[in-house]
Short mmCIF file of C-alpha atoms and ligand atoms in Angstrom, two decimals:
data_model
loop_
_atom_site.label_atom_id
_atom_site.label_comp_id
_atom_site.label_asym_id
_atom_site.label_seq_id
_atom_site.Cartn_x
_atom_site.Cartn_y
_atom_site.Cartn_z
CA UNK A 1 0.00 0.00 0.00
CA UNK A 2 1.37 3.40 -0.96
CA UNK A 3 2.35 5.94 1.67
CA UNK A 4 -0.01 8.90 1.42
CA UNK A 5 -1.50 12.14 2.70
CA UNK A 6 -5.15 11.98 3.72
CA UNK A 7 -6.57 15.49 3.45
CA UNK A 8 -9.96 15.78 5.13
CA UNK A 9 -12.15 18.77 4.25
CA UNK A 10 -14.91 19.09 6.85
CA UNK A 11 -12.56 17.49 9.36
CA UNK A 12 -14.38 19.13 12.30
CA UNK A 13 -17.83 17.93 11.17
CA UNK A 14 -20.16 15.32 12.53
CA UNK A 15 -19.47 12.72 9.84
CA UNK A 16 -15.72 13.03 10.34
CA UNK A 17 -16.01 12.52 14.10
CA UNK A 18 -18.56 9.72 14.04
CA UNK A 19 -17.28 7.74 11.06
CA UNK A 20 -14.08 8.87 9.36
CA UNK A 21 -11.57 9.14 12.25
CA UNK A 22 -12.89 5.91 13.83
CA UNK A 23 -12.55 4.16 10.46
CA UNK A 24 -8.96 5.40 10.00
CA UNK A 25 -8.11 4.41 13.57
CA UNK A 26 -9.56 0.91 13.18
CA UNK A 27 -7.66 0.43 9.93
CA UNK A 28 -4.52 1.56 11.74
CA UNK A 29 -5.06 -1.00 14.52
CA UNK A 30 -5.71 -3.72 11.94
CA UNK A 31 -2.47 -2.85 10.06
CA UNK A 32 -4.48 -1.75 7.05
CA UNK A 33 -2.97 1.73 6.77
CA UNK A 34 0.21 2.47 4.80
CA UNK A 35 3.46 2.40 6.71
CA UNK A 36 3.68 6.22 6.56
CA UNK A 37 0.61 8.41 6.39
CA UNK A 38 -0.21 12.00 7.19
CA UNK A 39 -3.74 13.06 8.11
CA UNK A 40 -4.53 16.73 7.57
CA UNK A 41 -7.84 17.84 9.03
CA UNK A 42 -9.50 21.04 7.86
CA UNK A 43 -12.22 23.12 9.43
CA UNK A 44 -13.27 26.71 9.51
CA UNK A 45 -12.16 27.68 12.99
CA UNK A 46 -8.60 28.31 14.17
CA UNK A 47 -7.14 25.76 16.58
CA UNK A 48 -3.77 24.18 17.23
CA UNK A 49 -2.73 20.69 16.12
CA UNK A 50 -2.61 19.56 19.75
CA UNK A 51 -6.08 20.91 20.54
CA UNK A 52 -7.52 19.18 17.55
CA UNK A 53 -5.76 15.88 18.29
CA UNK A 54 -7.66 15.89 21.61
CA UNK A 55 -10.95 16.39 19.72
CA UNK A 56 -10.12 13.32 17.64
CA UNK A 57 -9.14 11.34 20.76
CA UNK A 58 -12.58 12.05 22.20
CA UNK A 59 -14.34 11.02 19.02
CA UNK A 60 -12.40 7.74 18.98
CA UNK A 61 -13.27 7.06 22.61
CA UNK A 62 -16.94 7.65 21.81
CA UNK A 63 -17.40 6.11 18.38
CA UNK A 64 -14.61 3.68 17.56
CA UNK A 65 -15.55 -0.01 17.10
CA UNK A 66 -12.18 -0.98 18.62
CA UNK A 67 -11.34 0.34 22.07
CA UNK A 68 -9.10 3.42 22.02
CA UNK A 69 -7.62 2.72 25.45
CA UNK A 70 -4.01 1.82 24.70
CA UNK A 71 -2.20 5.18 25.12
CA UNK A 72 0.80 4.14 22.99
CA UNK A 73 -1.40 3.13 20.03
CA UNK A 74 -3.73 6.09 20.44
CA UNK A 75 -0.89 8.63 20.66
CA UNK A 76 0.98 7.26 17.72
CA UNK A 77 -2.23 7.54 15.64
CA UNK A 78 -2.97 11.06 16.91
CA UNK A 79 0.61 12.12 16.08
CA UNK A 80 -0.14 11.60 12.42
CA UNK A 81 -2.81 14.35 12.50
CA UNK A 82 -2.28 18.01 11.72
CA UNK A 83 -4.98 20.65 11.68
CA UNK A 84 -5.37 23.70 9.47
CA UNK A 85 -8.18 26.23 9.12
CA UNK A 86 -9.62 26.64 5.65
CA UNK A 87 -12.50 28.44 4.04
CA UNK A 88 -13.54 26.75 0.81
CA UNK A 89 -14.05 30.15 -0.82
CA UNK A 90 -10.47 31.38 -0.15
CA UNK A 91 -7.89 30.20 -2.64
CA UNK A 92 -5.05 31.42 -0.44
CA UNK A 93 -6.14 28.91 2.25
CA UNK A 94 -5.50 26.15 -0.29
CA UNK A 95 -2.03 27.52 -0.96
CA UNK A 96 -1.34 27.49 2.79
CA UNK A 97 -2.66 23.92 2.88
CA UNK A 98 -0.32 22.93 0.09
CA UNK A 99 2.69 24.11 2.11
CA UNK A 100 1.54 22.02 5.08
CA UNK A 101 0.85 18.92 2.96
CA UNK A 102 4.25 19.17 1.27
CA UNK A 103 6.16 19.72 4.50
CA UNK A 104 4.53 16.65 6.09
CA UNK A 105 5.31 14.64 2.94
CA UNK A 106 8.96 15.57 3.27
CA UNK A 107 9.07 14.76 6.98
CA UNK A 108 7.51 11.34 6.43
CA UNK A 109 9.00 10.53 3.00
CA UNK A 110 5.58 10.35 1.37
CA UNK A 111 5.95 10.41 -2.41
CA UNK A 112 3.14 12.88 -3.13
CA UNK A 113 0.19 10.46 -3.04
CA UNK A 114 -2.81 12.55 -1.98
CA UNK A 115 -6.28 11.48 -0.95
CA UNK A 116 -8.75 14.38 -0.73
CA UNK A 117 -11.88 13.52 1.23
CA UNK A 118 -14.73 16.07 0.99
CA UNK A 119 -16.84 15.61 4.11
CA UNK A 120 -18.61 18.91 3.52
CA UNK A 121 -21.95 20.03 2.11
CA UNK A 122 -22.45 19.37 -1.63
CA UNK A 123 -22.39 23.11 -2.39
CA UNK A 124 -18.62 22.98 -1.74
CA UNK A 125 -17.78 19.97 -3.93
CA UNK A 126 -17.00 21.86 -7.11
CA UNK A 127 -15.29 24.86 -5.53
CA UNK A 128 -12.99 22.63 -3.45
CA UNK A 129 -12.14 20.36 -6.38
CA UNK A 130 -11.34 23.33 -8.58
CA UNK A 131 -9.29 25.05 -5.87
CA UNK A 132 -7.26 21.87 -5.37
CA UNK A 133 -6.35 22.14 -9.01
CA UNK A 134 -5.84 25.90 -9.04
CA UNK A 135 -3.65 25.97 -5.92
CA UNK A 136 -1.31 23.30 -7.27
CA UNK A 137 -2.34 20.83 -4.55
CA UNK A 138 -3.47 18.49 -7.29
CA UNK A 139 -0.14 18.69 -9.11
CA UNK A 140 1.94 15.92 -7.66
CA UNK A 141 4.39 13.21 -8.64
CA UNK A 142 2.27 10.59 -6.92
CA UNK A 143 -1.41 9.76 -7.34
CA UNK A 144 -4.31 11.97 -6.38
CA UNK A 145 -7.83 10.82 -5.52
CA UNK A 146 -11.05 12.51 -4.53
CA UNK A 147 -13.63 10.95 -2.20
CA UNK A 148 -17.10 12.48 -2.15
CA UNK A 149 -20.38 11.33 -0.74
CA UNK A 150 -23.96 11.89 -1.89
CA UNK A 151 -25.83 13.98 -2.83
CA UNK A 152 -24.45 13.99 -6.37
CA UNK A 153 -26.85 16.60 -7.67
CA UNK A 154 -30.59 16.82 -7.05
CA UNK A 155 -31.72 15.76 -10.51
CA UNK A 156 -30.24 14.57 -13.78
CA UNK A 157 -29.29 18.05 -14.97
CA UNK A 158 -27.55 19.20 -11.78
CA UNK A 159 -25.77 15.85 -11.39
CA UNK A 160 -24.36 16.21 -14.91
CA UNK A 161 -23.30 19.77 -14.18
CA UNK A 162 -21.54 18.74 -10.96
CA UNK A 163 -19.77 15.92 -12.72
CA UNK A 164 -18.54 18.26 -15.46
CA UNK A 165 -17.11 20.58 -12.82
CA UNK A 166 -15.38 17.77 -10.92
CA UNK A 167 -13.95 16.34 -14.09
CA UNK A 168 -12.13 19.62 -14.75
CA UNK A 169 -9.92 18.77 -11.76
CA UNK A 170 -10.04 14.96 -11.46
CA UNK A 171 -10.30 12.11 -13.96
CA UNK A 172 -13.19 9.67 -13.51
CA UNK A 173 -10.80 6.98 -12.30
CA UNK A 174 -9.57 9.37 -9.57
CA UNK A 175 -13.08 10.02 -8.20
CA UNK A 176 -14.36 7.68 -5.47
CA UNK A 177 -18.07 8.31 -4.86
CA UNK A 178 -19.07 6.78 -1.56
CA UNK A 179 -22.40 5.05 -1.26
CA UNK A 180 -22.01 3.70 2.25
CA UNK A 181 -24.46 0.88 1.53
CA UNK A 182 -21.80 -0.51 -0.81
CA UNK A 183 -19.37 -0.56 2.09
CA UNK A 184 -21.49 -2.86 4.22
CA UNK A 185 -19.89 -6.26 4.57
CA UNK A 186 -23.03 -8.15 3.60
CA UNK A 187 -23.38 -6.12 0.39
CA UNK A 188 -19.73 -6.81 -0.42
CA UNK A 189 -20.57 -10.48 0.10
CA UNK A 190 -23.36 -10.72 -2.46
CA UNK A 191 -21.23 -11.62 -5.43
CA UNK A 192 -19.25 -14.27 -3.51
CA UNK A 193 -22.47 -15.69 -2.13
CA UNK A 194 -23.70 -16.38 -5.64
CA UNK A 195 -20.40 -17.33 -7.29
CA UNK A 196 -19.06 -19.64 -4.58
CA UNK A 197 -22.26 -21.52 -3.76
CA UNK A 198 -23.43 -23.78 -6.57
CA UNK A 199 -26.78 -24.33 -4.83
CA UNK A 200 -27.50 -20.62 -5.19
CA UNK A 201 -25.74 -20.07 -8.50
CA UNK A 202 -27.85 -22.75 -10.15
CA UNK A 203 -31.06 -21.08 -9.02
CA UNK A 204 -30.08 -17.46 -9.69
CA UNK A 205 -32.40 -16.53 -12.56
CA UNK A 206 -36.02 -16.21 -13.60
CA UNK A 207 -36.33 -20.00 -13.90
CA UNK A 208 -36.43 -20.32 -10.14
CA UNK A 209 -36.82 -16.87 -8.62
CA UNK A 210 -40.36 -15.52 -8.32
CA UNK A 211 -39.57 -12.03 -7.08
CA UNK A 212 -36.96 -9.96 -5.22
CA UNK A 213 -37.80 -7.52 -2.43
CA UNK A 214 -35.41 -4.85 -1.19
CA UNK A 215 -36.47 -2.98 1.94
CA UNK A 216 -34.68 -0.20 3.83
CA UNK A 217 -36.93 0.95 6.63
CA UNK A 218 -36.19 3.33 9.48
CA UNK A 219 -38.09 3.96 12.69
CA UNK A 220 -36.75 7.50 13.04
CA UNK A 221 -38.59 10.47 11.55
CA UNK A 222 -37.11 13.49 9.86
CA UNK A 223 -35.28 14.55 13.10
CA UNK A 224 -33.40 17.84 12.80
CA UNK A 225 -32.80 17.44 9.04
CA UNK A 226 -36.15 18.84 7.88
CA UNK A 227 -34.53 21.64 5.89
CA UNK A 228 -32.68 19.12 3.74
CA UNK A 229 -35.21 16.29 3.80
CA UNK A 230 -38.28 18.26 2.85
CA UNK A 231 -36.51 19.20 -0.40
CA UNK A 232 -35.12 15.75 -1.03
CA UNK A 233 -37.68 13.16 0.05
CA UNK A 234 -37.12 9.42 0.13
CA UNK A 235 -36.70 9.39 -3.64
CA UNK A 236 -33.49 11.48 -3.56
CA UNK A 237 -32.34 10.49 -0.08
CA UNK A 238 -32.60 6.73 -0.58
CA UNK A 239 -33.93 5.49 -3.91
CA UNK A 240 -31.73 7.23 -6.50
CA UNK A 241 -28.59 6.09 -4.70
CA UNK A 242 -28.71 3.35 -2.04
CA UNK A 243 -31.75 1.40 -3.23
CA UNK A 244 -30.72 1.34 -6.88
CA UNK A 245 -27.18 0.37 -5.87
CA UNK A 246 -28.57 -2.57 -3.89
CA UNK A 247 -30.70 -3.51 -6.90
CA UNK A 248 -27.61 -3.47 -9.14
CA UNK A 249 -25.57 -5.51 -6.69
CA UNK A 250 -28.19 -8.24 -6.29
CA UNK A 251 -29.16 -8.51 -9.95
CA UNK A 252 -25.94 -7.97 -11.91
CA UNK A 253 -24.62 -10.96 -13.81
CA UNK A 254 -21.48 -12.35 -12.25
CA UNK A 255 -18.39 -10.57 -13.51
CA UNK A 256 -15.65 -12.81 -14.94
CA UNK A 257 -13.30 -11.34 -12.38
CA UNK A 258 -14.22 -9.13 -9.49
CA UNK A 259 -12.51 -5.92 -10.45
CA UNK A 260 -13.81 -2.39 -10.71
CA UNK A 261 -14.15 -2.22 -14.49
CA UNK A 262 -15.99 -5.57 -14.77
CA UNK A 263 -18.35 -4.82 -11.90
CA UNK A 264 -19.00 -1.38 -13.28
CA UNK A 265 -19.92 -2.85 -16.67
CA UNK A 266 -22.27 -5.43 -15.12
CA UNK A 267 -23.99 -2.79 -13.01
CA UNK A 268 -24.35 -0.58 -16.02
CA UNK A 269 -25.98 -3.47 -17.91
CA UNK A 270 -28.63 -3.70 -15.18
CA UNK A 271 -29.40 0.00 -15.33
CA UNK A 272 -29.61 -0.08 -19.12
CA UNK A 273 -32.05 -3.00 -18.95
CA UNK A 274 -34.42 -1.32 -16.49
CA UNK A 275 -37.82 -0.76 -18.07
CA UNK A 276 -38.14 3.05 -18.14
CA UNK A 277 -40.99 4.78 -16.36
CA UNK A 278 -43.24 7.11 -18.29
CA UNK A 279 -46.63 8.70 -18.01
CA UNK A 280 -48.52 5.48 -18.93
CA UNK A 281 -46.86 3.14 -16.43
CA UNK A 282 -45.69 5.38 -13.62
CA UNK A 283 -48.79 5.45 -11.42
CA UNK A 284 -49.10 1.66 -11.47
CA UNK A 285 -45.47 1.11 -10.43
CA UNK A 286 -44.64 3.91 -7.99
CA UNK A 287 -46.19 4.50 -4.55
CA UNK A 288 -45.52 7.78 -2.78
CA UNK A 289 -46.22 7.88 0.96
CA UNK A 290 -46.03 10.21 3.94
CA UNK A 291 -46.34 9.32 7.63
CA UNK A 292 -49.09 10.59 9.86
CA UNK A 293 -49.12 10.49 13.67
CA UNK A 294 -48.74 7.05 15.21
CA UNK A 295 -46.72 5.01 17.68
CA UNK A 296 -43.13 3.84 17.61
CA UNK A 297 -42.20 1.24 20.23
CA UNK A 298 -45.24 2.18 22.29
CA UNK A 299 -44.53 5.93 22.23
CA UNK A 300 -46.78 8.40 20.36
CA UNK A 301 -45.02 10.35 17.62
CA UNK A 302 -46.08 13.28 15.44
CA UNK A 303 -47.04 13.12 11.79
CA UNK A 304 -44.58 14.43 9.19
CA UNK A 305 -46.27 17.80 8.66
CA UNK A 306 -46.29 18.40 12.44
CA UNK A 307 -42.52 17.91 12.68
CA UNK A 308 -40.45 21.07 13.42
CA UNK A 309 -39.56 23.07 10.29
CA UNK A 310 -41.79 21.04 7.96
CA UNK A 311 -44.42 23.15 6.15
CA UNK A 312 -47.99 22.07 7.03
CA UNK A 313 -48.79 21.78 3.34
CA UNK A 314 -45.77 19.59 2.52
CA UNK A 315 -46.44 16.72 0.12
CA UNK A 316 -42.94 15.39 0.54
CA UNK A 317 -42.41 11.64 0.20
CA UNK A 318 -41.21 9.96 3.40
CA UNK A 319 -41.91 6.57 1.83
CA UNK A 320 -41.49 5.11 -1.63
CA UNK A 321 -42.38 1.69 -2.99
CA UNK A 322 -41.46 0.78 -6.54
CA UNK A 323 -41.94 -2.18 -8.84
CA UNK A 324 -39.10 -2.49 -11.35
CA UNK A 325 -38.54 -4.80 -14.28
CA UNK A 326 -35.13 -5.75 -15.60
CA UNK A 327 -35.81 -6.58 -19.21
CA UNK A 328 -32.97 -8.97 -19.90
CA UNK A 329 -32.72 -12.68 -20.53
CA UNK A 330 -32.10 -13.59 -16.88
CA UNK A 331 -34.68 -11.47 -15.11
CA UNK A 332 -37.44 -11.27 -17.65
CA UNK A 333 -40.84 -11.51 -15.86
CA UNK A 334 -39.34 -11.28 -12.34
CA UNK A 335 -40.64 -8.24 -10.46
CA UNK A 336 -38.17 -6.42 -8.23
CA UNK A 337 -39.81 -4.46 -5.43
CA UNK A 338 -38.06 -1.65 -3.62
CA UNK A 339 -39.42 -0.08 -0.46
CA UNK A 340 -37.98 2.55 1.83
CA UNK A 341 -39.42 4.88 4.43
CA UNK A 342 -39.13 6.73 7.69
CA UNK A 343 -41.17 6.07 10.83
CA UNK A 344 -41.81 2.48 9.88
CA UNK A 345 -42.38 -0.47 12.21
CA UNK A 346 -38.80 -1.72 12.14
CA UNK A 347 -35.27 -0.51 11.42
CA UNK A 348 -34.00 -2.90 8.83
CA UNK A 349 -32.23 -3.16 5.51
CA UNK A 350 -32.74 -6.55 3.89
CA UNK A 351 -33.10 -8.31 0.60
CA UNK A 352 -35.58 -11.17 0.30
CA UNK A 353 -35.39 -13.51 -2.66
CA UNK A 354 -38.56 -15.55 -3.03
CA UNK A 355 -38.25 -18.74 -5.04
CA UNK A 356 -40.93 -20.24 -7.20
CA UNK A 357 -43.04 -22.91 -5.50
CA UNK A 358 -42.93 -26.33 -7.11
CA UNK A 359 -45.83 -27.56 -4.92
CA UNK A 360 -48.04 -24.56 -5.62
CA UNK A 361 -51.55 -25.85 -6.22
CA UNK A 362 -50.69 -29.35 -4.90
CA UNK A 363 -50.48 -28.46 -1.23
CA UNK A 364 -51.96 -25.53 0.59
CA UNK A 365 -49.48 -25.66 3.43
CA UNK A 366 -46.09 -25.13 1.85
CA UNK A 367 -44.38 -21.75 1.97
CA UNK A 368 -41.98 -20.65 -0.72
CA UNK A 369 -38.26 -20.99 -0.15
CA UNK A 370 -36.75 -17.68 0.81
CA UNK A 371 -33.18 -16.49 0.82
CA UNK A 372 -33.01 -13.54 3.20
CA UNK A 373 -29.95 -11.29 3.30
CA UNK A 374 -29.93 -9.08 6.38
CA UNK A 375 -27.75 -6.03 5.75
CA UNK A 376 -28.45 -3.69 8.66
CA UNK A 377 -28.57 -3.43 11.67
CA UNK A 378 -27.94 -7.19 11.84
CA UNK A 379 -25.72 -8.79 9.26
CA UNK A 380 -26.69 -12.30 8.33
CA UNK A 381 -28.37 -14.72 6.02
CA UNK A 382 -31.15 -17.19 6.45
CA UNK A 383 -32.79 -19.65 4.16
CA UNK A 384 -36.37 -20.73 4.62
CA UNK A 385 -37.04 -24.35 3.66
CA UNK A 386 -40.03 -26.68 4.12
CA UNK A 387 -40.17 -29.78 6.29
CA UNK A 388 -42.81 -32.14 7.52
CA UNK A 389 -44.69 -31.27 10.67
CA UNK A 390 -43.79 -34.23 12.97
CA UNK A 391 -47.25 -34.18 14.57
CA UNK A 392 -49.18 -33.95 11.35
CA UNK A 393 -47.59 -35.73 8.43
CA UNK A 394 -50.08 -34.19 6.03
CA UNK A 395 -48.73 -30.78 6.81
CA UNK A 396 -45.54 -28.95 5.86
CA UNK A 397 -44.00 -26.28 7.99
CA UNK A 398 -41.26 -23.77 7.26
CA UNK A 399 -37.88 -24.00 8.96
CA UNK A 400 -35.06 -21.47 8.89
CA UNK A 401 -31.36 -22.11 8.55
CA UNK A 402 -29.61 -19.12 10.08
CA UNK A 403 -26.26 -17.42 10.06
CA UNK A 404 -25.60 -14.11 11.82
CA UNK A 405 -22.29 -12.26 12.17
CA UNK A 406 -20.87 -10.98 15.40
CA UNK A 407 -21.20 -7.25 14.82
CA UNK A 408 -18.11 -6.29 16.88
CA UNK A 409 -15.96 -8.24 14.46
CA UNK A 410 -17.43 -6.81 11.27
CA UNK A 411 -15.63 -3.74 9.91
CA UNK A 412 -17.85 -0.71 9.45
CA UNK A 413 -18.79 0.46 5.95
CA UNK A 414 -16.41 3.43 6.14
CA UNK A 415 -13.53 1.15 7.10
CA UNK A 416 -14.10 -1.07 4.08
CA UNK A 417 -14.48 1.89 1.75
CA UNK A 418 -11.53 3.95 2.95
CA UNK A 419 -9.34 0.84 2.84
CA UNK A 420 -10.41 0.23 -0.77
CA UNK A 421 -9.85 3.86 -1.78
CA UNK A 422 -6.38 3.88 -0.24
CA UNK A 423 -5.55 0.75 -2.24
CA UNK A 424 -7.01 2.30 -5.38
CA UNK A 425 -9.79 -0.26 -5.72
CA UNK A 426 -13.05 1.40 -6.82
CA UNK A 427 -15.13 -1.80 -7.12
CA UNK A 428 -17.48 -0.81 -4.30
CA UNK A 429 -17.91 2.84 -5.25
CA UNK A 430 -20.58 4.46 -7.39
CA UNK A 431 -19.19 5.17 -10.84
CA UNK A 432 -20.45 8.06 -12.89
CA UNK A 433 -22.35 5.89 -15.40
CA UNK A 434 -24.34 4.30 -12.56
CA UNK A 435 -25.08 7.67 -11.00
CA UNK A 436 -26.17 9.15 -14.31
CA UNK A 437 -28.31 6.14 -15.29
CA UNK A 438 -29.91 6.17 -11.81
CA UNK A 439 -30.86 9.82 -12.23
CA UNK A 440 -32.21 9.04 -15.70
CA UNK A 441 -34.39 6.31 -14.22
CA UNK A 442 -35.59 8.46 -11.34
CA UNK A 443 -36.15 11.70 -13.24
CA UNK A 444 -39.71 10.80 -14.45
CA UNK A 445 -40.62 10.08 -10.81
CA UNK A 446 -39.31 13.48 -9.72
CA UNK A 447 -41.29 15.11 -12.53
CA UNK A 448 -44.49 13.26 -11.68
CA UNK A 449 -44.19 14.23 -7.98
CA UNK A 450 -43.69 17.82 -9.02
CA UNK A 451 -46.79 17.68 -11.19
CA UNK A 452 -48.68 15.75 -8.51
CA UNK A 453 -49.51 12.92 -10.92
CA UNK A 454 -48.78 10.19 -8.37
CA UNK A 455 -51.18 10.40 -5.43
CA UNK A 456 -49.73 10.80 -1.93
CA UNK A 457 -50.74 7.81 0.25
CA UNK A 458 -50.60 8.20 4.01
CA UNK A 459 -49.44 5.66 6.60
CA UNK A 460 -49.46 5.84 10.37
CA UNK A 461 -46.04 6.06 12.02
CA UNK A 462 -45.03 2.59 13.22
CA UNK A 463 -46.65 0.73 10.32
CA UNK A 464 -45.16 -0.95 7.26
CA UNK A 465 -46.11 1.89 4.94
CA UNK A 466 -49.31 2.75 3.10
CA UNK A 467 -51.83 0.10 2.02
CA UNK A 468 -51.05 1.00 -1.57
CA UNK A 469 -47.59 -0.52 -1.08
CA UNK A 470 -49.12 -3.87 -0.04
CA UNK A 471 -51.49 -3.71 -2.98
CA UNK A 472 -48.59 -3.14 -5.37
CA UNK A 473 -47.14 -6.52 -4.42
CA UNK A 474 -50.47 -8.32 -3.96
CA UNK A 475 -51.50 -7.40 -7.51
CA UNK A 476 -48.78 -9.84 -8.68
CA UNK A 477 -49.91 -12.57 -6.24
CA UNK A 478 -47.15 -11.89 -3.68
CA UNK A 479 -46.76 -10.26 -0.27
CA UNK A 480 -44.00 -8.38 1.53
CA UNK A 481 -42.13 -10.93 3.63
CA UNK A 482 -41.16 -10.57 7.29
CA UNK A 483 -43.22 -7.46 8.02
CA UNK A 484 -43.57 -6.83 11.75
P1 LIG B 501 -21.32 19.19 9.58
O1 LIG B 501 -22.17 20.40 9.41
O2 LIG B 501 -21.24 18.55 10.91
O3 LIG B 501 -19.82 19.55 9.17
C1 LIG B 501 -19.54 20.36 8.08
C2 LIG B 501 -18.04 20.53 7.93
O4 LIG B 501 -17.86 21.39 6.80
C3 LIG B 501 -17.35 21.20 9.11
O5 LIG B 501 -16.10 20.61 9.31
C4 LIG B 501 -17.16 22.64 8.65
O6 LIG B 501 -16.03 23.27 9.22
C5 LIG B 501 -16.98 22.46 7.18
N1 LIG B 501 -17.36 23.65 6.43
C6 LIG B 501 -18.54 24.31 6.45
N2 LIG B 501 -18.49 25.41 5.68
C7 LIG B 501 -17.24 25.45 5.17
C8 LIG B 501 -16.57 26.35 4.30
N3 LIG B 501 -17.14 27.45 3.82
N4 LIG B 501 -15.30 26.06 3.96
C9 LIG B 501 -14.69 24.96 4.44
N5 LIG B 501 -15.27 24.08 5.26
C10 LIG B 501 -16.54 24.33 5.63
O7 LIG B 501 -21.77 18.18 8.44
P2 LIG B 501 -21.59 16.58 8.42
O8 LIG B 501 -22.74 15.97 9.11
O9 LIG B 501 -20.22 16.23 8.88
O10 LIG B 501 -21.77 16.25 6.88
C11 LIG B 501 -20.80 16.58 5.90
C12 LIG B 501 -21.32 16.11 4.55
O11 LIG B 501 -21.48 14.70 4.56
C13 LIG B 501 -22.67 16.68 4.18
O12 LIG B 501 -22.67 16.93 2.80
C14 LIG B 501 -23.65 15.59 4.47
O13 LIG B 501 -24.74 15.64 3.57
C15 LIG B 501 -22.80 14.37 4.17
N6 LIG B 501 -23.21 13.20 4.95
C16 LIG B 501 -23.30 13.26 6.32
C17 LIG B 501 -23.65 12.11 7.02
C18 LIG B 501 -23.73 12.10 8.53
O14 LIG B 501 -24.00 11.04 9.06
N7 LIG B 501 -23.51 13.20 9.22
C19 LIG B 501 -23.91 10.94 6.34
C20 LIG B 501 -23.78 10.91 4.96
C21 LIG B 501 -23.43 12.06 4.28
#
């Protein structure tokens, strides 16, 4: 692994403290950082290196998966951190930063490899990228890479514009777009699960699979993010990025080898095979929902339009269900259902693959086989099979074969992703073609919400979403599995 500088814009922010420093620290403990590395944290306020190292120490003690209680290990990690104040709008701050980066590179014999991580609001993405170029920070004998995290635009047009701006300073193969769902260990497992298990590989197509259900439900409401969320909705916050990425990962054909360019091509094939939505099919395939008052874990909670800072007249989507069709040879006729929402009965991200029932019509008691992939908060897999009921030989009953990981031992998404970016492996990042094709798919939904063509269905907080979402699946003879 190459020695490098890790330059963190937004280094004093919430994401940096909760996720990025703990991820770097855990990689350090696991010997997954380069031999020499320099972390440069940036924020708006002035503070000394030592003061800021104590801020990081506190964040590690609070949020790190691995205990930060060995002073020698902790101090040697903290010693790698320097702090500098920077305002994204001031080019001279970037020149000052360049001096600091270069002096640390000399001290540590780092050959100019520079990772720039933008943990700042999206309004700063282009100005920071362009200032990196302008200030000479991006001119180096080593490699340079840019890590950014969603949102990548708020519609197809703005996403294209942002990408054009970024590509003035970085090549596509230097841009690592984080979708933290792709960093989750169980998502990184999907391809291996299929390719290394002949019993699954043999069944992985429309011959045996009846439907696929992808759910990402939250019990929390809009919390203090109303300003952002009321302008984004579940469609931009979850569907355009995380849900479509999960769809690509579960449905792509196996790449010949698991490298970034192969995986990227296979994911692209999925997106290009998606049946487009248009005015004639959109209302029958898209459900838009919003929560009303209800109960979460026995406690009453307010409806969406009664949340602080949400306009009373808001028609924002806090829930989306979608039926998608992948019109290719392997998935022809298999519906894929996506569902995501806030204030739902359970916090869970899972994929359920329902197999066709050979005994359908011959016995009324068999359940279909299910392969359930639990992604969050638990990571695991179970398979539902049928067996005889020992007390009633006429009857079949389902049984579950379970595997669940020990969460303390599973690296967090940000650990997996930062490790990959440092090694230059972009397999589990969102490439521009996927982002653009996702916006292309989603744009008719955004337009139809704007024009109020898709009705808003309401659901009480603490439920599994609006009735219309159940009806979407029932119309094809199925049901959502595992609803609480
Ligand atoms: P935050 O408000 O806590 O931190 C923002 C950071 O940006 C601070 O370090 C601040 O100093 C810096 N900053 C603000 N204005 C600046 C300027 N003019 N010039 C230079 N730096 C400036 O935000 P956050 O929660 O850390 O989120 C950062 C980004 O990551 C956001 O775009 C957010 O959408 C995204 N994100 C956050 C989370 C999360 O869990 N917090 C998750 C996913 C994505």
